Amino acid sequence: MKKLSYTLLLASGLVFGQFFEKDKVFTKQDTLKGSDTRFRNFWDVKKYDLSVEPDFEQKSIRGNNKVTFEITKDITNPVFQIDLQQPMKADKIEAGFPMEYKRDGDFIFITAQKSFKKGEKYTLDITYSGNPLIARNAPWDGGWVFTKDEKGNPWASVADEGIGVSVWLPSKDIWSDEPDNGIIMKIITPKNLVGVGNGRLINKKTENDKNIFTWEVKNPINGYSIIPNIGKYVNFKDTFTGEKGKLDLDYWVLDYNLEKAKKQFQQVKPMLSAFEYWFGPYPFYEDSYKLVESPYLGMEHQSNVAYGNGYQNGYRGMDFSGTGIGLNWDYIIIHESGHEWFANNITAKDQADMWIHESFTMYSEVLFTEKYMDKKSADIYMLGLRKKIANDVPVIGKYGVRNEGSGDMYPKGASMLHTIRQVINNDEAFRKILRGLNKEFYHQTVTTEQIENYISSRSGIDFSSIFNQYLRTTMIPTLEYSQKGEELRFRYTDVVKNFRLPIRVNGEQTINPTESWQTVKLKKGTPVELNQSYYINYKKVQ
């Protein structure tokens, strides 16, 4: 979850901010960061085995990353691209094959002096160090956070969804290539501190007056989710009986917040129950579910959800929807955990398709509210979110250059999904589609087209024009209408060509507007009742 939009919302009190820069000129560097170039398209990352050790006084880190990969096609003397953003340094690189390498800006190019066959597996072992970019206001900007807790103890973490994990870790930093076999992460800390990572703690030892915490993730994991947390943590545990059996719940909080956390985190089980109902089993039973107190508001790090909401309901104590409904639950627990299904289980291949993460996850807030409270409250909450839509630029960004579209990907994307739900008009069928998405694309990276096609095919309804309208334009459909007794006249304006969005009026009668005027006979002559659940404008004309 990229939080920039929320910051701007809180600052202005009006609308979401945007990520997309209308007049940005993209460079070769942008293409190298965002595209599956010839330096990336012949090898597939299988596993990262990494270590990280922070130095609080110097605000620096050091460690290494052993990258295991598989060759995906026959190739001679290829050049591998490793991403490592300045001012971080690669101190040493070793490979299981003859090679030479050079640094070029935020990239390391490794030229292999041999031929490879499809299916061969090799390693790159990279030792790194340096003073990473320090986040000015995490998580809204990327980088490391070196701070102190309320008791004056050192506390550190990193947030890097937008800027990329290569802001500190040498890696293949592209969303479309996750390490299929997970990661091993060693976090080295001073003796009085604790290191918390993703997945499960598989070993802890003390050497040379330092603690070494080893964490393992068995499932594929997106790069920006690989996060070390270092602080004076204490741990408590619980279990949740879910659709795949017993799920371990693992909580790491600052020692003086233990009692607050035990109370606030009671919301986790209702959240998991609701999301398993709507989306299917939690996607990472093998790695456990984890909340970790963080020195910033929150992020959806896989099996390592960052929590910094101050042990209060709402979004920092306010209701994001402006309706009062959101004060009944902890926004960060609900939203960031929803990302375990949409962002971590199903991950966009390209950041331009980040709506897949944020639209479904913001809609998960609505679905949770419906299950936790009631459908009326959920509908009210959804209409409140809709008021935040800016319609500045399209929701989908520019492909191949690590570019995100409008911050409208949150409320506008959720509104689009709510509209699609109205068209399907069968909540059980809609639920099966959501669960089917998480089963069909389990632990995969996907494109917008794959998600669009799945929803259309499984619903038996062609939603292509609806996706085009809401994801690729800033126009909001307007239904112009007039009524004379039982006669209703109507048409759509501000729509893409061949826009098809049937809507129900008077609670039961379906009309199929186009850009041409049509007339239908209503069952009664009272003023027509228009359904507000569709994300369209209604305009009465003479």
Coordinates of C-alpha atoms in Angstrom, one line a residue:
M1 CA 0.0 0.0 0.0
K2 CA 1.5 3.3 -1.1
K3 CA 0.6 5.9 1.5
L4 CA 1.4 9.1 -0.4
S5 CA -2.3 9.5 -1.4
Y6 CA -3.4 9.3 2.2
T7 CA -0.9 11.9 3.4
L8 CA -2.2 14.4 0.8
L9 CA -5.7 13.5 1.7
L10 CA -5.1 14.2 5.4
A11 CA -3.2 17.4 4.5
S12 CA -5.9 18.8 2.2
G13 CA -9.0 17.2 3.7
L14 CA -10.4 17.0 0.2
V15 CA -9.0 14.5 -2.3
F16 CA -6.5 11.7 -2.8
G17 CA -3.1 12.7 -4.1
Q18 CA -1.7 11.2 -7.3
F19 CA 1.4 9.2 -8.1
F20 CA 1.3 9.7 -11.8
E21 CA 3.2 12.7 -13.2
K22 CA 1.5 14.0 -16.3
D23 CA 4.5 15.6 -18.0
K24 CA 7.3 13.3 -16.7
V25 CA 9.9 12.4 -19.4
F26 CA 11.0 8.9 -18.9
T27 CA 14.7 8.0 -19.4
K28 CA 16.8 4.9 -20.2
Q29 CA 17.3 4.5 -16.4
D30 CA 13.5 4.3 -16.0
T31 CA 13.3 1.6 -18.6
L32 CA 16.1 -0.4 -17.0
K33 CA 14.2 -0.2 -13.7
G34 CA 10.8 -1.0 -15.0
S35 CA 11.2 -3.4 -18.0
D36 CA 12.0 -7.0 -18.6
T37 CA 15.0 -6.1 -20.7
R38 CA 17.6 -8.3 -22.3
F39 CA 19.5 -8.1 -19.0
R40 CA 16.6 -9.7 -17.2
N41 CA 14.6 -11.9 -19.5
F42 CA 16.8 -15.0 -19.6
W43 CA 17.0 -15.8 -15.9
D44 CA 14.5 -16.5 -13.1
V45 CA 15.3 -15.8 -9.4
K46 CA 14.7 -18.9 -7.3
K47 CA 15.8 -17.8 -3.8
Y48 CA 17.5 -15.0 -1.9
D49 CA 19.7 -15.9 1.1
L50 CA 20.6 -12.6 2.6
S51 CA 21.9 -10.9 5.7
V52 CA 21.7 -7.4 7.0
E53 CA 23.3 -5.6 9.9
P54 CA 22.5 -2.0 10.8
D55 CA 24.8 0.5 12.4
F56 CA 22.6 3.0 14.3
E57 CA 25.4 5.5 14.9
Q58 CA 26.5 5.7 11.3
K59 CA 23.0 5.1 9.9
S60 CA 24.5 2.5 7.6
I61 CA 23.9 -1.2 6.8
R62 CA 26.0 -4.0 5.5
G63 CA 25.4 -7.6 4.5
N64 CA 25.3 -9.9 1.6
N65 CA 22.8 -11.5 -0.7
K66 CA 23.2 -14.9 -2.3
V67 CA 21.0 -15.0 -5.4
T68 CA 20.0 -18.4 -6.7
F69 CA 18.6 -18.4 -10.2
E70 CA 17.7 -20.6 -13.2
I71 CA 18.4 -19.9 -16.8
T72 CA 15.2 -19.8 -18.9
K73 CA 16.7 -20.0 -22.4
D74 CA 19.9 -21.0 -24.2
I75 CA 22.1 -17.9 -24.3
T76 CA 25.8 -17.0 -24.9
N77 CA 27.8 -14.5 -22.9
P78 CA 24.7 -12.7 -21.4
V79 CA 24.8 -9.6 -19.3
F80 CA 23.0 -9.9 -15.9
Q81 CA 21.5 -6.7 -14.4
I82 CA 21.6 -6.4 -10.6
D83 CA 19.9 -3.4 -9.1
L84 CA 21.5 -1.5 -6.2
Q85 CA 20.6 2.1 -5.8
Q86 CA 23.3 4.7 -5.0
P87 CA 24.9 5.4 -2.6
M88 CA 24.9 1.7 -1.6
K89 CA 28.0 -0.2 -2.8
A90 CA 28.7 -3.7 -4.0
D91 CA 31.9 -4.5 -2.2
K92 CA 32.4 -8.0 -3.7
I93 CA 30.6 -10.2 -6.2
E94 CA 31.3 -13.9 -6.6
A95 CA 29.6 -16.1 -9.2
G96 CA 29.4 -19.8 -10.0
F97 CA 30.8 -19.0 -13.5
P98 CA 33.5 -16.8 -15.0
M99 CA 32.5 -13.2 -15.3
E100 CA 33.4 -9.5 -15.0
Y101 CA 31.2 -6.7 -13.8
K102 CA 30.9 -2.9 -13.8
R103 CA 28.8 -0.3 -12.0
D104 CA 26.6 2.1 -13.9
G105 CA 24.5 4.3 -11.7
D106 CA 21.9 2.3 -9.8
F107 CA 22.8 -0.9 -11.7
I108 CA 25.5 -3.5 -11.7
F109 CA 26.1 -5.3 -15.1
I110 CA 27.7 -8.7 -14.9
T111 CA 29.0 -10.0 -18.1
A112 CA 29.2 -13.8 -18.2
Q113 CA 32.2 -15.3 -20.0
K114 CA 30.4 -18.5 -20.9
S115 CA 27.3 -20.0 -22.5
F116 CA 24.3 -21.2 -20.6
K117 CA 21.6 -23.8 -21.3
K118 CA 18.0 -23.6 -20.3
G119 CA 17.4 -25.1 -16.9
E120 CA 20.9 -24.6 -15.5
K121 CA 21.0 -23.1 -12.0
Y122 CA 23.7 -20.8 -10.6
T123 CA 24.3 -18.3 -7.9
L124 CA 25.5 -14.7 -7.5
D125 CA 26.9 -13.8 -4.1
I126 CA 27.0 -10.1 -3.5
T127 CA 28.5 -8.4 -0.5
Y128 CA 27.1 -4.9 0.0
S129 CA 27.5 -1.9 2.4
G130 CA 26.8 1.8 2.7
N131 CA 24.5 4.5 3.9
P132 CA 21.1 3.8 2.4
L133 CA 18.7 6.5 1.5
I134 CA 17.0 7.8 4.6
A135 CA 13.2 8.2 4.4
R136 CA 12.1 11.7 5.2
N137 CA 8.6 10.6 6.0
A138 CA 8.2 6.9 5.8
P139 CA 6.2 5.1 4.4
W140 CA 5.1 7.9 2.0
D141 CA 8.7 8.1 0.7
G142 CA 11.0 5.2 0.4
G143 CA 14.1 4.5 2.5
W144 CA 15.4 3.4 5.8
V145 CA 14.2 4.7 9.2
F146 CA 16.8 5.0 12.0
T147 CA 15.0 6.4 15.1
K148 CA 14.4 5.7 18.8
D149 CA 11.3 4.5 20.6
E150 CA 9.6 6.3 23.4
K151 CA 12.1 4.8 25.9
G152 CA 15.1 6.0 23.9
N153 CA 15.9 2.5 22.5
P154 CA 17.2 2.3 18.9
W155 CA 14.6 1.3 16.4
A156 CA 15.0 0.8 12.6
S157 CA 13.2 -0.5 9.6
V158 CA 12.7 0.3 5.9
A159 CA 9.8 1.0 3.5
D160 CA 10.4 0.7 -0.2
E161 CA 7.3 -0.3 -2.2
G162 CA 7.6 2.6 -4.7
I163 CA 11.3 3.1 -4.8
G164 CA 12.2 -0.6 -4.7
V165 CA 14.0 -3.0 -2.5
S166 CA 17.2 -2.2 -4.3
V167 CA 17.3 1.0 -2.3
W168 CA 19.3 -1.2 0.1
L169 CA 19.5 -4.8 -1.1
P170 CA 21.3 -5.9 -4.3
S171 CA 18.6 -7.8 -6.2
K172 CA 16.7 -8.3 -9.4
D173 CA 14.3 -5.5 -8.5
I174 CA 11.3 -6.0 -10.8
W175 CA 7.8 -7.0 -9.7
S176 CA 7.4 -9.7 -12.3
D177 CA 10.2 -11.9 -10.9
E178 CA 9.7 -13.0 -7.3
P179 CA 12.1 -15.6 -5.7
D180 CA 9.9 -18.7 -6.2
N181 CA 11.4 -20.6 -3.3
G182 CA 11.3 -17.7 -0.9
I183 CA 14.1 -16.2 1.2
I184 CA 16.4 -16.8 4.2
M185 CA 17.1 -13.5 6.0
K186 CA 19.6 -13.1 8.8
I187 CA 19.2 -10.0 10.8
I188 CA 22.3 -9.1 13.0
T189 CA 21.6 -6.7 15.9
P190 CA 23.2 -5.4 19.1
K191 CA 22.8 -7.8 22.0
N192 CA 20.0 -5.8 23.6
L193 CA 17.8 -5.6 20.4
V194 CA 15.7 -8.0 18.4
G195 CA 15.6 -8.5 14.6
V196 CA 12.2 -9.4 13.1
G197 CA 11.8 -10.4 9.5
N198 CA 9.4 -12.2 7.2
G199 CA 8.1 -15.7 7.7
R200 CA 9.1 -17.8 10.6
L201 CA 12.0 -17.4 13.0
I202 CA 14.1 -20.6 12.5
N203 CA 17.2 -19.8 14.5
K204 CA 18.5 -17.3 17.1
K205 CA 22.1 -17.3 18.4
T206 CA 24.6 -14.9 19.9
E207 CA 28.1 -14.4 18.4
N208 CA 30.7 -11.7 19.2
D209 CA 28.2 -10.0 21.5
K210 CA 25.7 -9.7 18.7
N211 CA 22.3 -11.4 18.1
I212 CA 21.7 -13.2 14.9
F213 CA 18.0 -13.9 14.0
T214 CA 17.4 -16.1 11.0
W215 CA 14.0 -15.9 9.3
E216 CA 12.6 -18.1 6.5
V217 CA 9.9 -17.5 3.9
K218 CA 8.9 -20.7 2.0
N219 CA 6.6 -19.0 -0.5
P220 CA 7.3 -16.6 -3.3
I221 CA 7.6 -13.0 -2.0
N222 CA 7.6 -9.6 -3.8
G223 CA 10.9 -7.7 -3.3
Y224 CA 9.4 -4.7 -1.6
S225 CA 8.0 -7.0 1.1
I226 CA 11.5 -8.2 2.2
I227 CA 11.8 -6.1 5.4
P228 CA 14.0 -6.3 8.5
N229 CA 12.8 -4.6 11.7
I230 CA 15.2 -3.9 14.5
G231 CA 14.1 -2.8 18.0
K232 CA 13.4 -3.7 21.6
Y233 CA 10.6 -6.1 20.7
V234 CA 8.7 -8.6 22.7
N235 CA 6.7 -11.4 21.2
F236 CA 3.3 -13.0 21.9
K237 CA 1.5 -15.6 19.9
D238 CA -2.0 -17.0 19.1
T239 CA -3.6 -19.3 16.6
F240 CA -6.5 -19.0 14.2
T241 CA -8.5 -22.0 13.0
G242 CA -9.0 -21.3 9.3
E243 CA -9.9 -22.9 6.0
K244 CA -6.5 -24.7 5.8
G245 CA -6.3 -25.6 9.5
K246 CA -4.3 -23.9 12.2
L247 CA -2.7 -20.6 11.3
D248 CA 0.0 -19.3 13.6
L249 CA -0.4 -15.7 14.6
D250 CA 2.9 -14.0 15.6
Y251 CA 3.0 -10.5 17.1
W252 CA 6.1 -8.5 17.7
V253 CA 5.7 -5.1 19.6
L254 CA 7.7 -2.7 21.6
D255 CA 8.0 -4.0 25.1
Y256 CA 6.0 -1.1 26.7
N257 CA 3.1 -1.6 24.3
L258 CA 2.5 -5.3 25.1
E259 CA -0.8 -4.9 26.9
K260 CA -2.2 -2.4 24.3
A261 CA -1.3 -4.8 21.5
K262 CA -2.9 -7.8 23.2
K263 CA -6.1 -5.8 23.3
Q264 CA -6.0 -4.2 19.8
F265 CA -4.8 -7.2 18.0
Q266 CA -8.0 -9.1 19.0
Q267 CA -9.3 -7.7 15.7
V268 CA -7.0 -10.0 13.7
K269 CA -9.2 -13.1 14.0
P270 CA -12.4 -11.4 12.8
M271 CA -10.4 -9.9 10.0
L272 CA -9.0 -13.3 8.9
S273 CA -12.5 -14.9 9.2
A274 CA -14.0 -12.2 7.0
F275 CA -11.2 -12.3 4.4
E276 CA -11.1 -16.1 4.2
Y277 CA -14.9 -16.0 3.6
W278 CA -14.5 -13.5 0.7
F279 CA -11.1 -14.3 -0.8
G280 CA -10.3 -17.9 0.2
P281 CA -7.6 -19.3 2.6
Y282 CA -4.9 -17.0 3.9
P283 CA -2.2 -17.5 1.2
F284 CA 0.8 -18.1 3.5
Y285 CA -0.1 -20.6 6.1
E286 CA 3.5 -22.0 5.9
D287 CA 5.0 -18.7 6.8
S288 CA 2.4 -17.6 9.5
Y289 CA 0.6 -14.3 9.9
K290 CA 2.6 -11.6 11.6
L291 CA 2.0 -8.1 12.8
V292 CA 5.2 -6.1 13.7
E293 CA 5.1 -2.7 15.3
S294 CA 6.9 -0.3 13.0
P295 CA 8.4 3.3 13.2
Y296 CA 5.9 4.4 10.5
L297 CA 2.2 4.0 9.9
G298 CA 2.1 0.7 8.1
M299 CA 2.8 -1.4 5.0
E300 CA 1.7 -4.8 3.6
H301 CA 5.0 -6.6 4.0
Q302 CA 4.2 -10.3 3.3
S303 CA 3.9 -12.4 6.6
N304 CA 5.4 -9.3 8.3
V305 CA 2.7 -6.6 8.2
A306 CA 4.0 -3.3 9.5
Y307 CA 1.8 -1.8 12.2
G308 CA 2.1 1.8 13.4
N309 CA -1.4 3.0 14.0
G310 CA -1.0 3.8 17.7
Y311 CA -3.3 1.0 18.9
Q312 CA -6.4 2.9 18.0
N313 CA -9.3 2.4 15.6
G314 CA -9.7 4.2 12.4
Y315 CA -6.8 5.7 10.4
R316 CA -4.7 7.4 13.1
G317 CA -8.0 7.9 15.0
M318 CA -9.9 9.3 12.1
D319 CA -12.5 7.7 9.8
F320 CA -11.1 7.6 6.3
S321 CA -14.5 7.4 4.8
G322 CA -15.9 10.4 6.7
T323 CA -19.0 8.4 7.6
G324 CA -18.1 7.3 11.1
I325 CA -18.2 3.6 10.1
G326 CA -14.4 3.3 9.9
L327 CA -14.0 4.1 13.6
N328 CA -15.3 0.6 14.4
W329 CA -12.1 -1.1 13.4
D330 CA -8.3 -0.5 13.0
Y331 CA -7.6 0.7 9.5
I332 CA -4.1 -0.6 9.4
I333 CA -4.8 -4.1 10.6
I334 CA -7.7 -4.4 8.1
H335 CA -6.2 -2.7 5.0
E336 CA -2.7 -3.9 5.2
S337 CA -3.8 -7.5 5.9
G338 CA -6.1 -7.4 2.9
H339 CA -3.0 -7.0 0.9
E340 CA -1.9 -10.5 1.8
W341 CA -4.4 -11.6 -0.8
F342 CA -4.1 -8.7 -3.3
A343 CA -0.5 -7.6 -3.7
N344 CA 1.2 -10.5 -2.0
N345 CA -0.6 -13.5 -3.2
I346 CA -1.7 -11.9 -6.5
T347 CA 1.1 -9.4 -7.5
A348 CA 1.0 -7.1 -10.5
K349 CA 3.9 -7.7 -13.0
D350 CA 4.3 -4.0 -13.6
Q351 CA 3.7 -1.1 -11.2
A352 CA 1.5 0.5 -13.8
D353 CA -1.1 -2.2 -12.8
M354 CA -0.8 -1.4 -9.1
W355 CA -4.6 -0.9 -9.1
I356 CA -4.8 -4.7 -8.7
H357 CA -3.2 -4.3 -5.3
E358 CA -5.0 -1.2 -4.1
S359 CA -8.5 -1.3 -5.7
F360 CA -9.2 -4.8 -4.4
T361 CA -7.7 -4.1 -1.0
M362 CA -9.6 -0.9 -0.5
Y363 CA -12.7 -2.8 -1.4
S364 CA -11.7 -5.4 1.2
E365 CA -12.4 -2.7 3.8
V366 CA -16.0 -2.6 2.5
L367 CA -16.3 -6.4 2.5
F368 CA -14.8 -6.6 6.0
T369 CA -17.3 -4.0 7.2
E370 CA -20.2 -6.0 5.6
K371 CA -19.1 -9.2 7.4
Y372 CA -18.1 -7.6 10.7
M373 CA -21.0 -5.2 10.9
D374 CA -23.7 -5.3 8.2
K375 CA -24.3 -4.6 4.5
K376 CA -25.9 -1.2 5.2
S377 CA -22.9 0.0 7.0
A378 CA -20.7 -1.3 4.2
D379 CA -22.6 0.5 1.6
I380 CA -22.4 3.8 3.6
Y381 CA -18.7 3.3 4.0
M382 CA -18.3 2.7 0.2
L383 CA -20.2 5.9 -0.7
G384 CA -18.0 7.8 1.8
L385 CA -14.8 6.6 0.1
R386 CA -16.2 7.6 -3.3
K387 CA -16.0 11.3 -2.3
K388 CA -12.2 11.1 -2.3
I389 CA -11.9 10.4 -6.0
A390 CA -10.0 13.1 -7.9
N391 CA -10.3 11.9 -11.5
D392 CA -7.0 13.6 -12.2
V393 CA -5.3 11.1 -14.5
P394 CA -6.0 7.4 -15.4
V395 CA -5.7 4.7 -12.8
I396 CA -3.3 2.7 -14.9
G397 CA 0.2 4.2 -15.3
K398 CA 2.9 4.0 -17.9
Y399 CA 4.2 0.5 -18.5
G400 CA 7.8 -0.5 -18.4
V401 CA 9.2 2.5 -16.4
R402 CA 8.1 1.8 -12.8
N403 CA 5.3 4.3 -13.0
E404 CA 2.1 4.2 -11.0
G405 CA -1.1 5.7 -12.1
S406 CA -3.4 8.0 -10.1
G407 CA -4.0 7.6 -6.4
D408 CA -7.6 7.1 -7.5
M409 CA -6.6 3.4 -7.8
Y410 CA -7.8 3.2 -4.2
P411 CA -11.4 4.7 -4.1
K412 CA -12.1 4.7 -7.8
G413 CA -10.9 1.2 -8.2
A414 CA -13.0 0.1 -5.3
S415 CA -16.0 1.9 -6.7
M416 CA -15.5 0.1 -10.0
L417 CA -15.5 -3.2 -8.2
H418 CA -18.6 -2.3 -6.3
T419 CA -20.3 -1.3 -9.6
I420 CA -19.3 -4.7 -11.1
R421 CA -20.8 -6.4 -8.1
Q422 CA -24.1 -4.6 -8.8
V423 CA -24.1 -5.7 -12.4
I424 CA -23.5 -9.4 -11.4
N425 CA -26.3 -8.9 -8.9
N426 CA -25.5 -12.2 -7.2
D427 CA -23.3 -11.9 -4.1
E428 CA -22.4 -15.6 -4.0
A429 CA -21.3 -15.5 -7.6
F430 CA -19.3 -12.3 -6.9
R431 CA -17.7 -14.1 -3.9
K432 CA -16.8 -17.1 -6.0
I433 CA -15.0 -14.7 -8.5
L434 CA -12.9 -13.2 -5.7
R435 CA -12.1 -16.6 -4.3
G436 CA -11.4 -17.9 -7.8
L437 CA -8.9 -15.1 -8.5
N438 CA -6.9 -16.0 -5.5
K439 CA -7.0 -19.7 -6.5
E440 CA -6.4 -19.2 -10.2
F441 CA -3.5 -16.8 -9.7
Y442 CA -2.2 -18.3 -6.4
H443 CA 1.4 -17.0 -5.7
Q444 CA 1.6 -15.5 -9.2
T445 CA 2.4 -12.2 -10.9
V446 CA -0.3 -11.0 -13.3
T447 CA -1.3 -8.3 -15.8
T448 CA -4.5 -6.2 -15.8
E449 CA -5.7 -8.2 -18.9
Q450 CA -5.5 -11.4 -17.0
I451 CA -7.7 -10.0 -14.1
E452 CA -10.1 -8.4 -16.6
N453 CA -10.5 -11.6 -18.6
Y454 CA -11.0 -13.7 -15.6
I455 CA -13.8 -11.5 -14.2
S456 CA -15.6 -11.3 -17.5
S457 CA -15.3 -15.0 -18.3
R458 CA -16.3 -16.2 -14.8
S459 CA -19.3 -13.9 -14.6
G460 CA -20.4 -14.5 -18.2
I461 CA -20.6 -10.7 -18.6
D462 CA -18.3 -8.6 -20.9
F463 CA -16.9 -6.0 -18.5
S464 CA -14.2 -4.8 -21.0
S465 CA -15.9 -1.4 -21.6
I466 CA -16.3 -0.9 -17.8
F467 CA -12.6 -1.6 -17.2
N468 CA -11.7 0.8 -20.1
Q469 CA -13.9 3.5 -18.7
Y470 CA -12.7 3.4 -15.1
L471 CA -9.1 2.3 -15.4
R472 CA -8.0 4.1 -18.6
T473 CA -10.0 7.4 -18.7
T474 CA -10.9 10.1 -16.2
M475 CA -14.5 10.3 -17.4
I476 CA -17.4 9.4 -15.1
P477 CA -20.4 8.0 -17.0
T478 CA -23.4 10.2 -16.7
L479 CA -26.9 8.9 -17.1
E480 CA -29.1 11.7 -18.5
Y481 CA -32.8 11.0 -18.0
S482 CA -36.3 12.5 -18.0
Q483 CA -39.6 11.0 -16.8
K484 CA -43.2 11.5 -17.8
G485 CA -45.4 9.4 -15.7
E486 CA -44.5 5.8 -16.4
E487 CA -42.3 6.7 -19.3
L488 CA -38.5 6.9 -18.7
R489 CA -36.2 8.4 -21.3
F490 CA -32.4 8.0 -20.9
R491 CA -28.9 7.8 -22.4
Y492 CA -25.2 7.8 -21.4
T493 CA -22.8 10.6 -21.9
D494 CA -19.1 10.9 -21.1
V495 CA -18.4 7.3 -21.9
V496 CA -16.0 5.2 -24.0
K497 CA -17.2 3.8 -27.3
N498 CA -19.7 0.9 -26.9
F499 CA -19.9 1.4 -23.1
R500 CA -22.1 -1.2 -21.6
L501 CA -23.3 -0.8 -18.0
P502 CA -26.8 -2.1 -17.3
I503 CA -28.3 -0.6 -14.2
R504 CA -31.3 -1.3 -12.1
V505 CA -33.9 1.3 -11.3
N506 CA -36.8 1.2 -8.8
G507 CA -34.9 -1.7 -7.1
E508 CA -35.8 -4.3 -9.7
Q509 CA -36.1 -3.1 -13.3
T510 CA -33.0 -3.3 -15.4
I511 CA -32.3 -0.8 -18.2
N512 CA -29.4 -0.9 -20.7
P513 CA -28.4 2.6 -21.6
T514 CA -26.3 3.5 -24.6
E515 CA -25.2 6.8 -26.0
S516 CA -28.5 7.0 -27.9
W517 CA -31.7 8.0 -26.4
Q518 CA -34.1 5.1 -25.4
T519 CA -37.5 5.0 -23.7
V520 CA -38.9 2.3 -21.5
K521 CA -42.1 1.9 -19.6
L522 CA -41.9 1.8 -15.8
K523 CA -44.1 -0.3 -13.6
K524 CA -45.2 2.9 -11.7
G525 CA -45.4 6.6 -12.4
T526 CA -43.8 7.8 -9.2
P527 CA -40.4 9.5 -9.4
V528 CA -37.8 6.9 -10.5
E529 CA -35.5 5.5 -7.8
L530 CA -31.9 5.5 -8.9
N531 CA -29.4 3.1 -7.4
Q532 CA -26.4 5.0 -5.9
S533 CA -24.2 1.9 -5.7
Y534 CA -23.2 2.3 -9.3
Y535 CA -20.3 4.7 -9.8
I536 CA -22.1 7.0 -12.3
N537 CA -23.5 10.5 -12.3
Y538 CA -27.3 11.0 -12.7
K539 CA -28.5 14.1 -14.5
K540 CA -32.2 14.9 -14.9
V541 CA -32.9 16.8 -18.1
Q542 CA -36.1 18.3 -19.6

